């Protein structure tokens, strides 16, 4: 069954690879522990990201998945569009699920702590 993440527990970070930060104390079925290979997040095999303005879905194998509530404030529009364009360019985003609000810029520490889940999730391939 998909997990619901409200917008106040969601962060969109810019960088070399866009990052979708989700705060949840619930375990996300089948989402792997966050790990790095040569400093880069590992691919989440079997997971796909459908990133959108008003909502996003991180779809996993079987019934696993995450529904992410999107933006509603006009002031967020330009920032979110820029993030969505970055996701398109990168072919996906790092999806990072953590158990509390706080800094998430030290990926090595997050991987070593073994509490964070996620990795790079490719975008859904759209026809046309």
GROMACS .gro file of C-alpha atoms in nm:
model
  128
    1UNK     CA    1   0.000   0.000   0.000
    2UNK     CA    2   0.143   0.342  -0.094
    3UNK     CA    3   0.258   0.576   0.179
    4UNK     CA    4   0.127   0.935   0.181
    5UNK     CA    5   0.375   1.217   0.247
    6UNK     CA    6   0.227   1.565   0.309
    7UNK     CA    7   0.394   1.872   0.159
    8UNK     CA    8   0.528   1.987   0.497
    9UNK     CA    9   0.736   1.667   0.516
   10UNK     CA   10   0.876   1.712   0.165
   11UNK     CA   11   1.186   1.894   0.043
   12UNK     CA   12   1.317   1.958  -0.307
   13UNK     CA   13   1.691   2.020  -0.327
   14UNK     CA   14   1.898   2.143  -0.617
   15UNK     CA   15   2.245   2.022  -0.695
   16UNK     CA   16   2.432   1.814  -0.950
   17UNK     CA   17   2.146   1.566  -0.913
   18UNK     CA   18   1.803   1.680  -0.788
   19UNK     CA   19   1.696   1.539  -0.453
   20UNK     CA   20   1.349   1.466  -0.318
   21UNK     CA   21   1.367   1.453   0.064
   22UNK     CA   22   1.078   1.280   0.240
   23UNK     CA   23   1.036   1.274   0.617
   24UNK     CA   24   0.857   0.966   0.749
   25UNK     CA   25   0.898   0.743   1.049
   26UNK     CA   26   0.721   0.462   0.862
   27UNK     CA   27   0.929   0.198   0.688
   28UNK     CA   28   0.889   0.210   0.311
   29UNK     CA   29   0.845  -0.150   0.197
   30UNK     CA   30   1.114  -0.266  -0.043
   31UNK     CA   31   1.290   0.072  -0.060
   32UNK     CA   32   1.658  -0.009  -0.006
   33UNK     CA   33   1.879   0.139   0.262
   34UNK     CA   34   2.053   0.453   0.137
   35UNK     CA   35   2.401   0.352   0.020
   36UNK     CA   36   2.676   0.515  -0.182
   37UNK     CA   37   2.917   0.389  -0.445
   38UNK     CA   38   3.213   0.622  -0.498
   39UNK     CA   39   3.011   0.901  -0.334
   40UNK     CA   40   2.703   0.857  -0.553
   41UNK     CA   41   2.370   0.710  -0.437
   42UNK     CA   42   2.295   0.362  -0.566
   43UNK     CA   43   2.012   0.304  -0.812
   44UNK     CA   44   1.681   0.192  -0.662
   45UNK     CA   45   1.607  -0.099  -0.895
   46UNK     CA   46   1.239  -0.155  -0.958
   47UNK     CA   47   1.140   0.199  -0.853
   48UNK     CA   48   1.023   0.482  -1.080
   49UNK     CA   49   0.952   0.849  -1.022
   50UNK     CA   50   0.661   1.034  -1.175
   51UNK     CA   51   0.745   1.390  -1.074
   52UNK     CA   52   0.475   1.651  -1.103
   53UNK     CA   53   0.381   1.999  -0.994
   54UNK     CA   54   0.080   1.918  -0.779
   55UNK     CA   55   0.183   1.566  -0.677
   56UNK     CA   56   0.458   1.312  -0.735
   57UNK     CA   57   0.458   0.934  -0.712
   58UNK     CA   58   0.753   0.713  -0.629
   59UNK     CA   59   0.634   0.377  -0.756
   60UNK     CA   60   0.794   0.062  -0.631
   61UNK     CA   61   0.758  -0.309  -0.691
   62UNK     CA   62   0.421  -0.467  -0.616
   63UNK     CA   63   0.206  -0.248  -0.395
   64UNK     CA   64   0.503  -0.046  -0.266
   65UNK     CA   65   0.500   0.324  -0.334
   66UNK     CA   66   0.490   0.677  -0.204
   67UNK     CA   67   0.239   0.949  -0.289
   68UNK     CA   68   0.396   1.292  -0.237
   69UNK     CA   69   0.172   1.594  -0.200
   70UNK     CA   70   0.291   1.879  -0.425
   71UNK     CA   71   0.296   2.253  -0.427
   72UNK     CA   72  -0.004   2.478  -0.385
   73UNK     CA   73   0.145   2.823  -0.320
   74UNK     CA   74   0.207   3.053  -0.619
   75UNK     CA   75   0.546   3.154  -0.472
   76UNK     CA   76   0.670   2.796  -0.511
   77UNK     CA   77   0.581   2.765  -0.877
   78UNK     CA   78   0.905   2.883  -1.041
   79UNK     CA   79   1.121   2.692  -0.794
   80UNK     CA   80   0.927   2.368  -0.849
   81UNK     CA   81   0.933   2.406  -1.229
   82UNK     CA   82   1.312   2.448  -1.215
   83UNK     CA   83   1.338   2.133  -1.000
   84UNK     CA   84   1.116   1.937  -1.243
   85UNK     CA   85   1.335   2.048  -1.535
   86UNK     CA   86   1.643   1.928  -1.343
   87UNK     CA   87   1.473   1.591  -1.288
   88UNK     CA   88   1.406   1.566  -1.663
   89UNK     CA   89   1.770   1.649  -1.746
   90UNK     CA   90   1.905   1.398  -1.494
   91UNK     CA   91   1.658   1.126  -1.591
   92UNK     CA   92   1.550   1.096  -1.229
   93UNK     CA   93   1.626   1.216  -0.879
   94UNK     CA   94   1.772   1.095  -0.556
   95UNK     CA   95   1.480   0.999  -0.333
   96UNK     CA   96   1.588   1.018   0.028
   97UNK     CA   97   1.357   0.906   0.310
   98UNK     CA   98   1.468   1.017   0.655
   99UNK     CA   99   1.298   0.988   0.993
  100UNK     CA  100   1.320   1.354   1.101
  101UNK     CA  101   1.362   1.706   0.969
  102UNK     CA  102   1.726   1.810   0.962
  103UNK     CA  103   2.028   1.851   0.737
  104UNK     CA  104   2.061   1.595   0.459
  105UNK     CA  105   2.365   1.734   0.277
  106UNK     CA  106   2.617   1.483   0.420
  107UNK     CA  107   2.533   1.172   0.219
  108UNK     CA  108   2.823   0.972   0.365
  109UNK     CA  109   2.692   1.029   0.719
  110UNK     CA  110   2.338   0.936   0.615
  111UNK     CA  111   2.462   0.613   0.455
  112UNK     CA  112   2.679   0.529   0.758
  113UNK     CA  113   2.391   0.593   1.000
  114UNK     CA  114   2.186   0.324   0.817
  115UNK     CA  115   1.853   0.492   0.901
  116UNK     CA  116   1.792   0.667   0.568
  117UNK     CA  117   1.637   0.478   0.279
  118UNK     CA  118   1.641   0.547  -0.093
  119UNK     CA  119   1.881   0.621  -0.374
  120UNK     CA  120   1.862   0.734  -0.735
  121UNK     CA  121   1.519   0.671  -0.886
  122UNK     CA  122   1.473   0.698  -1.262
  123UNK     CA  123   1.180   0.889  -1.404
  124UNK     CA  124   0.893   0.707  -1.569
  125UNK     CA  125   0.955   0.680  -1.942
  126UNK     CA  126   0.677   0.868  -2.116
  127UNK     CA  127   0.562   0.779  -2.465
  128UNK     CA  128   0.567   1.047  -2.734
   0.00000   0.00000   0.00000
